[in-house]
Amino acid sequence: MAEKVGDEKIRIVKIHDGTVIDHIRAGKALEVLEILGITGKDGNVVSLAMNISSSKIGKKDIVKVEHRFLKEQEVARIAVVAPEATINHVEDYKIIKKIRVELPDVISDIFPCPNQRCVTNKEREPIRSKYEVISKNPMQLKCLYCWTIVEEQDIFKQFAR
Ligand code: CTP
Ligand code: ZN
């Protein structure tokens, strides 16, 4: 399908093999690239469009990466910044698998709790972090160990730790 910008239909180049991450919340494409560690320096084709019209979610971003397939942990992280995203696995120009990311009510182990004193951050025998999703838009997560609320704008920073 062609993507629309204003009244213009545009077509971002199709990929031969790799991953198309579609229906990303508008403005979040750069965070998705960051989660995937994509800098553009490995020479692979990366296409990105931001704030394009979507019949489903108003405006959306889209990211296409050649020769790159996603790991489970990456999909889990994308679900937190882009809970409506679809991930299309492309081979030989065809979509061979399309998955909608899923945001479970409780998310385990995707990033460390921002509260340094939380038991999940203990240096010896740390417990795996666990959050309850208390709001999806804006995203708000509550640590189930120390009850710290992690706001949408702070989630992403935690990935880098
Ligand atoms: N796509 C691509 N390269 C391919 C095949 C598909 O870049 N070789 C992209 C399409 O441009 C589109 C996305 O993958 O952005 C999903 O493709 P498709 O399922 O055909 O489109 P829709 O039906 O619009 O998807 P959905 O139902 O998920 O909205
Ligand atoms: Zn905590």
Coordinates of C-alpha atoms and ligand atoms in Angstrom, one line a residue, residues 1 3 12-16 20 22-23 56 62 64 86 88 90 93-95 98, ligand 1:
M1 CA 0.0 0.0 0.0
E3 CA 1.7 5.9 2.3
I12 CA 8.7 4.2 0.3
V13 CA 10.9 1.7 -1.5
K14 CA 10.0 -1.9 -0.9
I15 CA 12.6 -4.1 0.7
H16 CA 14.0 -7.3 -0.6
V20 CA 9.1 -3.4 8.1
D22 CA 4.6 -0.3 10.6
H23 CA 2.0 1.6 12.6
K56 CA -5.9 3.2 11.4
I62 CA 7.3 3.5 9.6
K64 CA 12.1 -0.4 7.0
T86 CA 3.0 -4.4 13.3
N88 CA 6.5 -7.5 8.9
V90 CA 10.0 -9.8 4.5
Y93 CA 10.0 -9.1 -1.4
K94 CA 7.1 -11.0 0.2
I95 CA 5.8 -10.6 3.7
K98 CA 3.2 -10.3 10.1
Ligands
CTP1 N1 6.6 -3.7 2.5 C1 7.9 -3.4 2.1 N2 8.6 -4.3 1.3 C2 8.0 -5.4 0.9 C3 6.7 -5.7 1.3 C4 6.0 -4.9 2.1 O1 8.4 -2.4 2.5 N3 8.8 -6.2 0.1 C5 5.9 -2.8 3.4 C6 4.7 -2.1 2.7 O2 5.1 -0.9 2.0 C7 3.9 -1.7 4.0 C8 4.2 -2.8 5.0 O3 5.4 -3.5 4.5 O4 4.4 -0.4 4.5 C9 3.1 -3.7 5.2 O5 2.7 -4.2 3.9 P1 1.3 -4.8 3.6 O6 0.9 -5.9 4.6 O7 1.2 -5.2 2.2 O8 0.4 -3.5 3.8 P2 -1.0 -3.3 4.6 O9 -2.0 -4.3 4.1 O10 -1.3 -1.9 4.5 O11 -0.5 -3.6 6.1 P3 -1.4 -3.7 7.4 O12 -2.6 -4.6 7.1 O13 -0.5 -4.2 8.4 O14 -1.8 -2.3 7.6

